[in-house]
mmCIF file of C-alpha atoms and ligand atoms in Angstrom:
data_model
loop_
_atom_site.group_PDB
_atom_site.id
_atom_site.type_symbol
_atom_site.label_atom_id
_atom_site.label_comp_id
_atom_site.label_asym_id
_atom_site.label_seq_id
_atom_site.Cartn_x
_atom_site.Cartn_y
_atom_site.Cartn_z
ATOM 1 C CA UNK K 1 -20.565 -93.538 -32.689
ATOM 2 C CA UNK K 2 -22.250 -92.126 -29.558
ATOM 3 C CA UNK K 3 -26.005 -90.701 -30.042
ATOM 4 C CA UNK K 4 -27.893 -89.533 -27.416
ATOM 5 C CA UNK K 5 -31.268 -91.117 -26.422
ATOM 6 C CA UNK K 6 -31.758 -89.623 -23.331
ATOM 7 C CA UNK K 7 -30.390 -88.448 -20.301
ATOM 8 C CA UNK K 8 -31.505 -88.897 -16.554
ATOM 9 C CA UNK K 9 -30.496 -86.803 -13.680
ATOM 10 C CA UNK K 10 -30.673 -88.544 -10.192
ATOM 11 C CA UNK K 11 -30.321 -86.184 -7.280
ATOM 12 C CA UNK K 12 -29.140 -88.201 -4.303
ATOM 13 C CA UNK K 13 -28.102 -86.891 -0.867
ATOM 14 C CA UNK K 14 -25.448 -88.846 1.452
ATOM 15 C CA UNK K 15 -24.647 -88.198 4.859
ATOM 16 C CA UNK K 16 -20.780 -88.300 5.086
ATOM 17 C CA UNK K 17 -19.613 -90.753 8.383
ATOM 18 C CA UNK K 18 -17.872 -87.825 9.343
ATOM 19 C CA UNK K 19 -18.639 -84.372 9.083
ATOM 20 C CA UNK K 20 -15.317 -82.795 6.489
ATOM 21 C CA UNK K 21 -14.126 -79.116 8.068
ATOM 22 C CA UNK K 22 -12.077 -77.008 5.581
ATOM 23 C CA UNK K 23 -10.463 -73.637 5.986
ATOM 24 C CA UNK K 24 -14.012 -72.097 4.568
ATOM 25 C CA UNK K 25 -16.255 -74.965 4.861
ATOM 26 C CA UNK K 26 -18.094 -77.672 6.426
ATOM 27 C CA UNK K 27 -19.896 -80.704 4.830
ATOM 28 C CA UNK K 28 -21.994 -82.820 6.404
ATOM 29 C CA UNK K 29 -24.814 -83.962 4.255
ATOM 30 C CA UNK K 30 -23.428 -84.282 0.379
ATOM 31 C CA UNK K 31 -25.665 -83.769 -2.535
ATOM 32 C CA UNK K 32 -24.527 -85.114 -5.740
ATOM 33 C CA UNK K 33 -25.817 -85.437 -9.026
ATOM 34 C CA UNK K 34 -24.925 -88.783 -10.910
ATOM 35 C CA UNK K 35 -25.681 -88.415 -14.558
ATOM 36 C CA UNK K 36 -26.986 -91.825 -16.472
ATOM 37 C CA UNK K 37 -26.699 -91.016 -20.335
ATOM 38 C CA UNK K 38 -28.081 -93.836 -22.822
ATOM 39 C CA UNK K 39 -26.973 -94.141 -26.561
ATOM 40 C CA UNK K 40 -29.534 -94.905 -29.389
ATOM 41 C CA UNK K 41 -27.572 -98.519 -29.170
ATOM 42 C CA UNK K 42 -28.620 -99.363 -25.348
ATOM 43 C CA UNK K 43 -25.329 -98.411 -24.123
ATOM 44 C CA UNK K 44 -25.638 -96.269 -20.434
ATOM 45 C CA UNK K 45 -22.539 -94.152 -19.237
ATOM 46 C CA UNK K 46 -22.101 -92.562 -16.062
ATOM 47 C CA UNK K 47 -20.755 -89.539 -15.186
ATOM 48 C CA UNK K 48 -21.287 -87.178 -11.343
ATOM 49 C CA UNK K 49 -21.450 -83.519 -11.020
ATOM 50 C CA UNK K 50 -18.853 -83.040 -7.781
ATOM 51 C CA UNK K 51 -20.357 -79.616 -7.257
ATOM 52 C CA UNK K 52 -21.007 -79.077 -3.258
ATOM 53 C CA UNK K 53 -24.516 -77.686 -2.321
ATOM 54 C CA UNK K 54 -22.867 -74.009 -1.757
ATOM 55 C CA UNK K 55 -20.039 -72.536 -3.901
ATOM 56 C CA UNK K 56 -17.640 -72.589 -1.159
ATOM 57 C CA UNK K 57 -14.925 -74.509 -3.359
ATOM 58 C CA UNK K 58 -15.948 -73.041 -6.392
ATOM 59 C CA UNK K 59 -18.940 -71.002 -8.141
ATOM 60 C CA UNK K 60 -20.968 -73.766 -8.967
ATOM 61 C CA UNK K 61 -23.529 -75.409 -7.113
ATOM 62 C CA UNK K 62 -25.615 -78.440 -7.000
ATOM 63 C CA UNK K 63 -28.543 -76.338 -8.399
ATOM 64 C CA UNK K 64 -26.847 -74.264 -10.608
ATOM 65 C CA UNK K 65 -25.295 -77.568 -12.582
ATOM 66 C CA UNK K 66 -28.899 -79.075 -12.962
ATOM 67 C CA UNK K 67 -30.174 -76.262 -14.361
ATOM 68 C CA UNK K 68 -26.736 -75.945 -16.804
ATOM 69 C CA UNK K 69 -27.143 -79.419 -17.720
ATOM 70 C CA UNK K 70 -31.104 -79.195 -18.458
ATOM 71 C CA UNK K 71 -31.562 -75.848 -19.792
ATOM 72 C CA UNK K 72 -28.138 -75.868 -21.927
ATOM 73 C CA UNK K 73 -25.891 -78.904 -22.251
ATOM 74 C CA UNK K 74 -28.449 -81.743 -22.959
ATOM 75 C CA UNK K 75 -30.301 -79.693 -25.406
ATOM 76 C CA UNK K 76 -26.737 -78.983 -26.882
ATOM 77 C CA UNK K 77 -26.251 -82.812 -27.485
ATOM 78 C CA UNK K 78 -29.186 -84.495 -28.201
ATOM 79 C CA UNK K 79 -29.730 -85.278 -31.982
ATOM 80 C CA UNK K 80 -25.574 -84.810 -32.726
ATOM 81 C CA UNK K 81 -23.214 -87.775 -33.203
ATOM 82 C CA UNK K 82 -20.227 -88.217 -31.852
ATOM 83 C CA UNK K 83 -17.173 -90.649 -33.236
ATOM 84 C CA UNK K 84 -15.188 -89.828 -29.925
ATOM 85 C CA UNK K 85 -15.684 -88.213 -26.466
ATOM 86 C CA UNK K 86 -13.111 -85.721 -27.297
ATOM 87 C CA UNK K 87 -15.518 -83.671 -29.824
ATOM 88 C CA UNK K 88 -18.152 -82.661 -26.696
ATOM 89 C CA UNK K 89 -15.008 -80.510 -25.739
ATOM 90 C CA UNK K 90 -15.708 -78.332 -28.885
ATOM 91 C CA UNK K 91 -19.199 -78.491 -28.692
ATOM 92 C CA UNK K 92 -19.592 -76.921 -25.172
ATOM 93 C CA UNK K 93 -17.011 -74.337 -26.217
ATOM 94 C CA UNK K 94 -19.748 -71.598 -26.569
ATOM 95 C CA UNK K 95 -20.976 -71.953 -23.048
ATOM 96 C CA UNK K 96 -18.628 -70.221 -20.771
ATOM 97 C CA UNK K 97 -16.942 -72.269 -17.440
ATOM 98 C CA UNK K 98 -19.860 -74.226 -15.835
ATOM 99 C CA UNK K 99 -16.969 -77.250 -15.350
ATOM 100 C CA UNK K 100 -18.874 -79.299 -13.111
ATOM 101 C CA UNK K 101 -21.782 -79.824 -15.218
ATOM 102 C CA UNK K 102 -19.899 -80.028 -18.448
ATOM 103 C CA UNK K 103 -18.064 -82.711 -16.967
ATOM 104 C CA UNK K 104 -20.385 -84.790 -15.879
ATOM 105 C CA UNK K 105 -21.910 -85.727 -19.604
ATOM 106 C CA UNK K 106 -18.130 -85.657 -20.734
ATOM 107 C CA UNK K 107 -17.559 -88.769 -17.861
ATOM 108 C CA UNK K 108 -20.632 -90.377 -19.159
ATOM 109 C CA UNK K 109 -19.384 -89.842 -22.512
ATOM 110 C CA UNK K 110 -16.029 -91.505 -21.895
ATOM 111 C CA UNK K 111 -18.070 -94.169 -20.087
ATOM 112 C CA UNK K 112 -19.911 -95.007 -22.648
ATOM 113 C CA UNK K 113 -16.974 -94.817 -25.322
ATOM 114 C CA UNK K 114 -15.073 -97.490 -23.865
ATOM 115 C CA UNK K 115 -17.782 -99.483 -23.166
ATOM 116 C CA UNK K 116 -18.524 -99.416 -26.611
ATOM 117 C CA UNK K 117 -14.828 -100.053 -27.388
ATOM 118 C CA UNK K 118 -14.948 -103.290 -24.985
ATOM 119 C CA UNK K 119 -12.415 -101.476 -22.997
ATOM 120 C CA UNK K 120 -11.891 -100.198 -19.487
ATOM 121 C CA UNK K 121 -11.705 -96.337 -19.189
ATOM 122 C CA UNK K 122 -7.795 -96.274 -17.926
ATOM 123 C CA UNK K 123 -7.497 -98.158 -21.286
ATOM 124 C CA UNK K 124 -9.171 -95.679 -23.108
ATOM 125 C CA UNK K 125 -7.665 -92.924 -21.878
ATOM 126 C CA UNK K 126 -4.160 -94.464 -22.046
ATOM 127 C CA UNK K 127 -3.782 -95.257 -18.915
ATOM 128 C CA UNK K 128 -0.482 -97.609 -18.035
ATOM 129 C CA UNK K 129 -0.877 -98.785 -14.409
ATOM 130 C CA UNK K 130 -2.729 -101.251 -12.965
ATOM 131 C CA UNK K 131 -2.729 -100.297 -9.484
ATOM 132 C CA UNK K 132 -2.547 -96.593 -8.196
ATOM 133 C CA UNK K 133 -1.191 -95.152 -4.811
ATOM 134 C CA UNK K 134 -3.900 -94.055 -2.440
ATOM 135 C CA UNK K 135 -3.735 -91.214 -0.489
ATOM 136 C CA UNK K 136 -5.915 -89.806 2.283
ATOM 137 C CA UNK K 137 -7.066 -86.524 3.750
ATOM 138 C CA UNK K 138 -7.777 -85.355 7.100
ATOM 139 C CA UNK K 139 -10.083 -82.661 8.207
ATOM 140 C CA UNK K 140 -9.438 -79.277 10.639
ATOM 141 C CA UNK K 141 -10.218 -80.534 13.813
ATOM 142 C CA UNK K 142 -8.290 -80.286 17.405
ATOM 143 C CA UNK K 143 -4.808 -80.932 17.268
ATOM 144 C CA UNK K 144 -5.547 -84.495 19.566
ATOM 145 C CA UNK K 145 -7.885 -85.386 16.919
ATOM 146 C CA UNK K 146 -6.261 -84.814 13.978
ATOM 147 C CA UNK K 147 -3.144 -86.789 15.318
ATOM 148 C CA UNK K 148 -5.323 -89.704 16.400
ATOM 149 C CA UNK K 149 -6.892 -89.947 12.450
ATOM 150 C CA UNK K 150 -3.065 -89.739 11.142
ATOM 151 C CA UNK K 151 -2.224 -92.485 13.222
ATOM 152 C CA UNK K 152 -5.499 -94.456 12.024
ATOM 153 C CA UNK K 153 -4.925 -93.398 8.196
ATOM 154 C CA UNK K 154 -1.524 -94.965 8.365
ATOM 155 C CA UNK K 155 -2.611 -98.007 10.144
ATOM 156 C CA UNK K 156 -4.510 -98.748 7.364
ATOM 157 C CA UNK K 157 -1.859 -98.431 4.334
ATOM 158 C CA UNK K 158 -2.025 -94.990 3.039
ATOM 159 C CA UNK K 159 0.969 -93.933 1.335
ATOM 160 C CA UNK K 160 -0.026 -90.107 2.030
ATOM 161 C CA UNK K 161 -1.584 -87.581 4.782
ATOM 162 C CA UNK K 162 -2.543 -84.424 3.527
ATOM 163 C CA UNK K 163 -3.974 -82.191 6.142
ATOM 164 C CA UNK K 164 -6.541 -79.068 5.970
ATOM 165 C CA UNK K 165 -4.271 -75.435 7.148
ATOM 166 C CA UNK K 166 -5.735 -72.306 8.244
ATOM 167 C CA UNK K 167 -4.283 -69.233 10.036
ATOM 168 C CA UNK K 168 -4.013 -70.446 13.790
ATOM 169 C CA UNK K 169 -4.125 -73.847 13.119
ATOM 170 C CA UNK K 170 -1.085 -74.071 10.792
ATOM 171 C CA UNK K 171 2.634 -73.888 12.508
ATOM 172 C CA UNK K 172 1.668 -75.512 15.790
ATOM 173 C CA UNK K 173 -0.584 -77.933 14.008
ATOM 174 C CA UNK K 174 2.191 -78.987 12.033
ATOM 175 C CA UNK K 175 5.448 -79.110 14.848
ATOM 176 C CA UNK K 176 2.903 -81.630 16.625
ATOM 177 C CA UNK K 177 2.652 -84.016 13.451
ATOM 178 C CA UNK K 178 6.016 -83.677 12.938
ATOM 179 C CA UNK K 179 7.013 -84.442 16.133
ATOM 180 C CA UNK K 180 4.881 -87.585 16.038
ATOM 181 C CA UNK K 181 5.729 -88.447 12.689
ATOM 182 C CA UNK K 182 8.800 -87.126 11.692
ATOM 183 C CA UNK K 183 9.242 -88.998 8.124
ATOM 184 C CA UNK K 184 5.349 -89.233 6.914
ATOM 185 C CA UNK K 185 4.858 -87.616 3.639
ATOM 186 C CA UNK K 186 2.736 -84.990 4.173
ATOM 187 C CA UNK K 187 0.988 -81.919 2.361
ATOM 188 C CA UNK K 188 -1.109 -79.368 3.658
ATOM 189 C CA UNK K 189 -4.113 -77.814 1.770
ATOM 190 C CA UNK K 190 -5.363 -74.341 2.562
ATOM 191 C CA UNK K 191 -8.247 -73.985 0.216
ATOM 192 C CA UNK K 192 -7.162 -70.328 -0.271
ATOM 193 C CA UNK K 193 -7.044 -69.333 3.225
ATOM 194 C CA UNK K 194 -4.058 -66.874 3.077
ATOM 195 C CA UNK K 195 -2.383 -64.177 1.078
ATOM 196 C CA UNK K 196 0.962 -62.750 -0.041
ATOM 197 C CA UNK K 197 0.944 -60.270 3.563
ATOM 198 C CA UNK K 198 1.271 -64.097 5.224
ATOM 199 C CA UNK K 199 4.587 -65.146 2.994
ATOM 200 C CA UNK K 200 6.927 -65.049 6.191
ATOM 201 C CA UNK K 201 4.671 -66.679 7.987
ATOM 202 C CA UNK K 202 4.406 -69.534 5.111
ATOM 203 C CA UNK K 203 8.329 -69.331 4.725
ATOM 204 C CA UNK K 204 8.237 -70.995 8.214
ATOM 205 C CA UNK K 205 6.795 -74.068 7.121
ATOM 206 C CA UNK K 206 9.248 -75.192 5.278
ATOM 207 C CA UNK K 207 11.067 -76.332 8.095
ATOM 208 C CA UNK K 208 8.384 -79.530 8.157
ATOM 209 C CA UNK K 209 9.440 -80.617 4.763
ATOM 210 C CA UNK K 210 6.325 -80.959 3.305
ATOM 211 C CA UNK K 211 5.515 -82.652 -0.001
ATOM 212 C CA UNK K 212 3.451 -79.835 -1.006
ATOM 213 C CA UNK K 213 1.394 -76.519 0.009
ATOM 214 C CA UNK K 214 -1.621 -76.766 -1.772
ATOM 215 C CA UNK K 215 -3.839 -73.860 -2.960
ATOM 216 C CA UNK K 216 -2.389 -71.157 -0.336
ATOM 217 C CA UNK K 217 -3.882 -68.349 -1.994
ATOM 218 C CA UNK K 218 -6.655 -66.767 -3.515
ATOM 219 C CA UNK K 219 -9.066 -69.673 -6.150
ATOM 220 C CA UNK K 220 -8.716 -67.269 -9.125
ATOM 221 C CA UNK K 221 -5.036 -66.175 -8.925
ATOM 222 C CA UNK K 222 -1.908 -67.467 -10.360
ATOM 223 C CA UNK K 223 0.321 -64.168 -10.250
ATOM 224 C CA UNK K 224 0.601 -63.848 -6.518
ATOM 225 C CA UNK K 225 0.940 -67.796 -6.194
ATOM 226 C CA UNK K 226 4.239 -66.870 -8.603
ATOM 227 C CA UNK K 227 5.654 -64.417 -6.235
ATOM 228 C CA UNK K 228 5.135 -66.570 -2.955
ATOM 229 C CA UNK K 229 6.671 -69.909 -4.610
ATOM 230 C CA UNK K 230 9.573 -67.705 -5.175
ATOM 231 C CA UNK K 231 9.925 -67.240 -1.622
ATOM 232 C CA UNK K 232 9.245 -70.766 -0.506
ATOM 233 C CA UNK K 233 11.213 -74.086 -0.762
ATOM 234 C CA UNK K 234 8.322 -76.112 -0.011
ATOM 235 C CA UNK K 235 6.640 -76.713 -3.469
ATOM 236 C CA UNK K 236 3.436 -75.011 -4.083
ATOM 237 C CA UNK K 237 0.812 -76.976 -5.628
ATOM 238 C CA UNK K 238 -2.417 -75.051 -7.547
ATOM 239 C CA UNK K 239 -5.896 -76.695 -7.314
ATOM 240 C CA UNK K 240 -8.553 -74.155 -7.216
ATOM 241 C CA UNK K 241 -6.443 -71.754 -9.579
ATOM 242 C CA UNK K 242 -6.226 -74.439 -12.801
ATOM 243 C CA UNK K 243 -9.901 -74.569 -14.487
ATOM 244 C CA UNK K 244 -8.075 -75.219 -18.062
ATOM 245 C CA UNK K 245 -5.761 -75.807 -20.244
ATOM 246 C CA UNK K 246 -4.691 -72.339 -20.407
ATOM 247 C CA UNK K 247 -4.977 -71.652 -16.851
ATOM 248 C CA UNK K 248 -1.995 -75.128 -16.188
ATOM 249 C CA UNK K 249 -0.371 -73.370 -19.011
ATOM 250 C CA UNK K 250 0.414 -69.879 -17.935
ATOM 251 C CA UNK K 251 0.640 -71.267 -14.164
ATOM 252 C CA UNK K 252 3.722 -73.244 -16.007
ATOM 253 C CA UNK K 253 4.879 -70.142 -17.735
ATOM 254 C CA UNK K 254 5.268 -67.934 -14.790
ATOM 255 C CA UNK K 255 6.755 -70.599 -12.138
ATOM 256 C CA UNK K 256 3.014 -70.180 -9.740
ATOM 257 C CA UNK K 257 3.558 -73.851 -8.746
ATOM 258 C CA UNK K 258 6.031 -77.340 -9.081
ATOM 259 C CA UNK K 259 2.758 -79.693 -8.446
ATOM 260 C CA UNK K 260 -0.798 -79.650 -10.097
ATOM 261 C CA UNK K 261 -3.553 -81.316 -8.663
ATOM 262 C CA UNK K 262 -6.210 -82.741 -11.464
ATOM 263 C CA UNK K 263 -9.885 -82.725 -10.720
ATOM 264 C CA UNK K 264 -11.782 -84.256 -13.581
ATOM 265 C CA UNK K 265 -14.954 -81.806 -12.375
ATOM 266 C CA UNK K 266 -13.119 -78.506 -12.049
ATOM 267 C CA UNK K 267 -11.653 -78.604 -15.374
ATOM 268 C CA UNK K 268 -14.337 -79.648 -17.066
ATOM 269 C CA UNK K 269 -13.803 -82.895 -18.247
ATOM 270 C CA UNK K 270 -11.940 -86.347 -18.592
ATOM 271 C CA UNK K 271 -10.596 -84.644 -21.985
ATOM 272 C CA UNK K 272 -9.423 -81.784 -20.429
ATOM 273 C CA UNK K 273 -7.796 -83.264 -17.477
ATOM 274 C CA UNK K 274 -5.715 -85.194 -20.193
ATOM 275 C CA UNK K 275 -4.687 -82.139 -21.585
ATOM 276 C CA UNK K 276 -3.241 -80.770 -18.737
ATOM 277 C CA UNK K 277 -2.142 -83.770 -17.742
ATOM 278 C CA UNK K 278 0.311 -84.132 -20.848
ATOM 279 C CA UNK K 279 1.183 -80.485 -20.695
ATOM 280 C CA UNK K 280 2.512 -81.243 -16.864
ATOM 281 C CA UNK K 281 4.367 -84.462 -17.850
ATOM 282 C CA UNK K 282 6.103 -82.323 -20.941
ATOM 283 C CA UNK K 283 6.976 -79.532 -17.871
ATOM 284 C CA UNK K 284 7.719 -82.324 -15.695
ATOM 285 C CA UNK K 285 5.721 -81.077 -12.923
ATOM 286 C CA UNK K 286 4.162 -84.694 -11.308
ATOM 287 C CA UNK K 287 0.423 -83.965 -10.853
ATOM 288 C CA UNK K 288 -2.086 -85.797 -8.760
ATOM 289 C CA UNK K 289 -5.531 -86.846 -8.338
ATOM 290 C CA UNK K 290 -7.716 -84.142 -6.090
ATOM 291 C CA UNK K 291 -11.468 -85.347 -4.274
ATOM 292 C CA UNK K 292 -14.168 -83.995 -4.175
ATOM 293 C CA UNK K 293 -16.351 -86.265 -1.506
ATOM 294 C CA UNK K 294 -17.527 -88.085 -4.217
ATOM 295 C CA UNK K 295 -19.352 -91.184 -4.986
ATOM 296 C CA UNK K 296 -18.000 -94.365 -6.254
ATOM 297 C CA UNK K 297 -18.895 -92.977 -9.763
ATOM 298 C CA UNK K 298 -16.490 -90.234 -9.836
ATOM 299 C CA UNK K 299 -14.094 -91.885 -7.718
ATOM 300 C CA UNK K 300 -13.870 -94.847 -10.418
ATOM 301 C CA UNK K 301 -13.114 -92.334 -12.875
ATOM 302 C CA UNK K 302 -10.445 -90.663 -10.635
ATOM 303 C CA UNK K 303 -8.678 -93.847 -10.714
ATOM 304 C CA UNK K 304 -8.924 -94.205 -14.468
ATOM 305 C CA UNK K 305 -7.334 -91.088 -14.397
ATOM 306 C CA UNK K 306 -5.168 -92.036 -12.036
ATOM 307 C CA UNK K 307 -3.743 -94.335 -13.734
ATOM 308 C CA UNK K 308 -1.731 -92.384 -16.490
ATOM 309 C CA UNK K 309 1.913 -92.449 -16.427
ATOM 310 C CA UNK K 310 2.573 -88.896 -14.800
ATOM 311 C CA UNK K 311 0.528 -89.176 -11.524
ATOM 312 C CA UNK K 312 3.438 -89.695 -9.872
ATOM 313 C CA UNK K 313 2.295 -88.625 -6.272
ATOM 314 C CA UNK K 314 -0.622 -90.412 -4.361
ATOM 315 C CA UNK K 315 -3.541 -88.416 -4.789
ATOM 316 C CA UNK K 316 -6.872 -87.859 -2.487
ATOM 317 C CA UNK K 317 -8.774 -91.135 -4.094
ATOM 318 C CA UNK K 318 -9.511 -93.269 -0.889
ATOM 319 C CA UNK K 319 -11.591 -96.113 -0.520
ATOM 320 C CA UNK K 320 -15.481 -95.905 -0.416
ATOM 321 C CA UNK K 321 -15.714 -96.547 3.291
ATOM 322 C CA UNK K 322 -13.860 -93.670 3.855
ATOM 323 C CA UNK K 323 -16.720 -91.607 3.440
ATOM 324 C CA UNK K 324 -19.652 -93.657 3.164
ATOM 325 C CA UNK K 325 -21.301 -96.479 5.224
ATOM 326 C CA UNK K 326 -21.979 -97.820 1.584
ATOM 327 C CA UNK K 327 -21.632 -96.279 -1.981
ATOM 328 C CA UNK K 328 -23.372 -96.233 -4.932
ATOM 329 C CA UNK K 329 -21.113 -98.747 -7.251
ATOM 330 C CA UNK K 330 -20.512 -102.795 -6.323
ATOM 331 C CA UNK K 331 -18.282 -103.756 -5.771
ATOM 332 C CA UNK K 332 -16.956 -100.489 -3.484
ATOM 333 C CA UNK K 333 -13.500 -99.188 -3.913
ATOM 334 C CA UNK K 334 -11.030 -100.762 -1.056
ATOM 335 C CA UNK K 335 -7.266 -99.930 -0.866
ATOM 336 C CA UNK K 336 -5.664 -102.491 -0.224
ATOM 337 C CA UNK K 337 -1.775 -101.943 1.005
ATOM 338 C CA UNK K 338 -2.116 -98.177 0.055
ATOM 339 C CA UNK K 339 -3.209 -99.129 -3.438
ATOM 340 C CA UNK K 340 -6.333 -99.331 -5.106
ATOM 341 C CA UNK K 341 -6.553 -101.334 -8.315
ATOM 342 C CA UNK K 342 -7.215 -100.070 -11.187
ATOM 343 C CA UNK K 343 -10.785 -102.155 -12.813
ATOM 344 C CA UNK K 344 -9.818 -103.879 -16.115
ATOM 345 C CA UNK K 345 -13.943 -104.478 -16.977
ATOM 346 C CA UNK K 346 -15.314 -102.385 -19.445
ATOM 347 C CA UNK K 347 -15.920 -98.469 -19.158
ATOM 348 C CA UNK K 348 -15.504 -97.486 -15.327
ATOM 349 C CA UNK K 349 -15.677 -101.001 -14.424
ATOM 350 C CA UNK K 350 -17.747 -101.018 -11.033
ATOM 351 C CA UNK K 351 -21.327 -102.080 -11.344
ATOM 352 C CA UNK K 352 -24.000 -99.812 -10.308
ATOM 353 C CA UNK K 353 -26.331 -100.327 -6.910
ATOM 354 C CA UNK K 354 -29.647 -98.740 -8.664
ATOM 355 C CA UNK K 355 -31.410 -100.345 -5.188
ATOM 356 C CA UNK K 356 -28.733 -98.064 -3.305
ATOM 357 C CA UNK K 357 -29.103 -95.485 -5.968
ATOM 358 C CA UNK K 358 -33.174 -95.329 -5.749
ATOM 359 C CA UNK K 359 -33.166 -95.698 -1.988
ATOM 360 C CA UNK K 360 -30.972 -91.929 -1.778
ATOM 361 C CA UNK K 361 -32.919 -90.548 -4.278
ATOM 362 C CA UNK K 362 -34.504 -86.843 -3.842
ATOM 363 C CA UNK K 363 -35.227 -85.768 -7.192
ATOM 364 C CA UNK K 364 -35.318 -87.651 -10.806
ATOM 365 C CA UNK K 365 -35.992 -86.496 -14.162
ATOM 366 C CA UNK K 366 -35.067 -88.155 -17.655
ATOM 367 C CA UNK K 367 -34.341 -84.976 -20.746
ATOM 368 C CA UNK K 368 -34.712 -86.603 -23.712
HETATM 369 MG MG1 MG G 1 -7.475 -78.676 -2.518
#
């Protein structure tokens, strides 16, 4: 039985070793919101709203998920009882999309659940692996620079590159890589950066066998993505376009991708992300992992995620130092021969580095 006894909000702000340049955004500083809900037993779960500080990836921001989880969601679940995780899926069902923030109680909430259960959260969840495939991505930058970081990512074990796309830096970007290294598995993300008038121009990428082409068109569509896999051998693989159930379902129905990328925080949940997880694996379409620049928090429940049976492709969970000079769990994630092992403690299985925590902290404030 979960009961809520209170919940605190710590705003923290990070700045990232490197500054991370998409096709329609740049972050250098990253705000995150790591959510600390305690049962009327003692028991604290963590969760992290992924949101960025502008809605370039999505509508939600850091500010508008604070206010979503203060004004609406804690008051929603304070004074119920829960027997499983699973039921704050139905109880946020009246408030429309706001995935970020509902997913951060739902992490805590599955944090909490198998901590309660004396289990880790790939337990939980049904996760069968103990180790999962790490994968890395690399930023738009020159063409020098973004070879030099491939060459770096593999040196250090990583079983996939996925590079950032744009027009202009697409075609030649990819002939150099390729002609570097010619049997690397390799995706390219475009965070939406093209549409269906740019098909022939994707059609030409196939030549560089790529795993996947992720997310080449507009966040909200899944028509369009139909017509362009159609056209292209080179799987396409939806991120921004799946916020649901629903959404993985009809992009299944009408052919708008062979790949799905999983992000517990755009979907709205651990529960969620299960979902579509199963409905992929049924479809057998493989699915993988996506990042969000997160903190250790998140990232440990990426890998519990992870580490059911149909994320078959390495997804974007690297290790901590990745990102961060240090992160907010001990001990840090570390990949270790391209894999990062999936905790067996109980819940999310990393401690947390409240000295860390308190020293990033910009705003606090405990709803009860
Ligand atoms: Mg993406």
């Amino acid at each position: 039985m979960i009961k809520v006894k209170k919940v605190t909000l710590h705003l923290i702000e990070q700045k990232l070793l490197s500054p991370f340049v998409t096709g329609i955004g740049k972050v250098e500083k990253r705000e995150s919101i790591l959510v600390e809900v305690e049962d009327t037993e003692g028991v604290v779960g963590w969760g992290e709203v992924v949101a960025f500080s502008s809605p370039w990836y999505t509508e939600e921001t850091i500010k508008t998920c604070w206010h979503m989880i203060e004004d609406f969601l804690v008051p929603q679940i304070v004074n119920e009882a829960y027997d499983h995780p699973q039921q704050l899926q139905n109880n946020f069902q009246s408030i429309k999309r706001n995935n970020m923030a509902k997913a951060s109680i739902d992490m805590a909430f599955w944090d909490i659940y198998s901590k309660k259960q004396g289990i880790s959260l790939s337990k939980a969840i049904g996760g069968t692996k103990n180790f999962i495939d790490s994968g890395v991505v690399v930023s738009l930058n020159s063409i020098e620079k973004v070879l030099s970081k491939i060459e770096e990512h593999i040196k250090a074990g990583y079983k996939r590159i996925k590079i950032k796309i744009k027009p202009g830096q697409d075609y030649k970007l990819l002939q150099q890589i390729r002609r570097e290294f010619p049997t690397i598995s390799l995706m390219v993300d475009a965070n939406s950066a093209y549409s269906l008038k740019d098909t022939y121009h994707l059609k030409a990428l196939d030549e560089f066998h790529l795993l996947m082409i992720e997310q080449p068109l507009a966040e909200d569509d899944i028509i369009d993505h139909a017509k362009l896999q159609k056209e292209l051998q080179t799987p396409i693989c939806l991120d921004e376009s799946i916020t649901s159930i629903d959404d993985a379902r009809q992009a299944i129905e009408l052919g708008s991708c062979r790949v799905m990328n999983i992000k517990i925080g755009r979907v709205g949940g651990m529960t969620e992300a299960i979902q579509i997880h199963n409905l992929c694996q049924s479809h057998q379409i493989p699915v993988w992992c996506g990042g969000m620049l997160e903190t250790g928090i998140s990232r440990a429940h990426n890998i519990a995620l992870a580490s059911l049976p149909n994320f078959t492709i390495p997804g974007d969970i690297s290790a901590s130092s990745r990102y961060w000079d240090r992160d907010v769990i001990d001990p840090e994630v570390v990949v270790e021969n391209g894999r990062i092992a999936v905790p067996d403690g109980p819940g999310i299985g990393f401690n947390i580095d409240w000295e860390y925590i308190h020293h990033l902290t910009k705003q606090k404030k405990v709803l009860q």
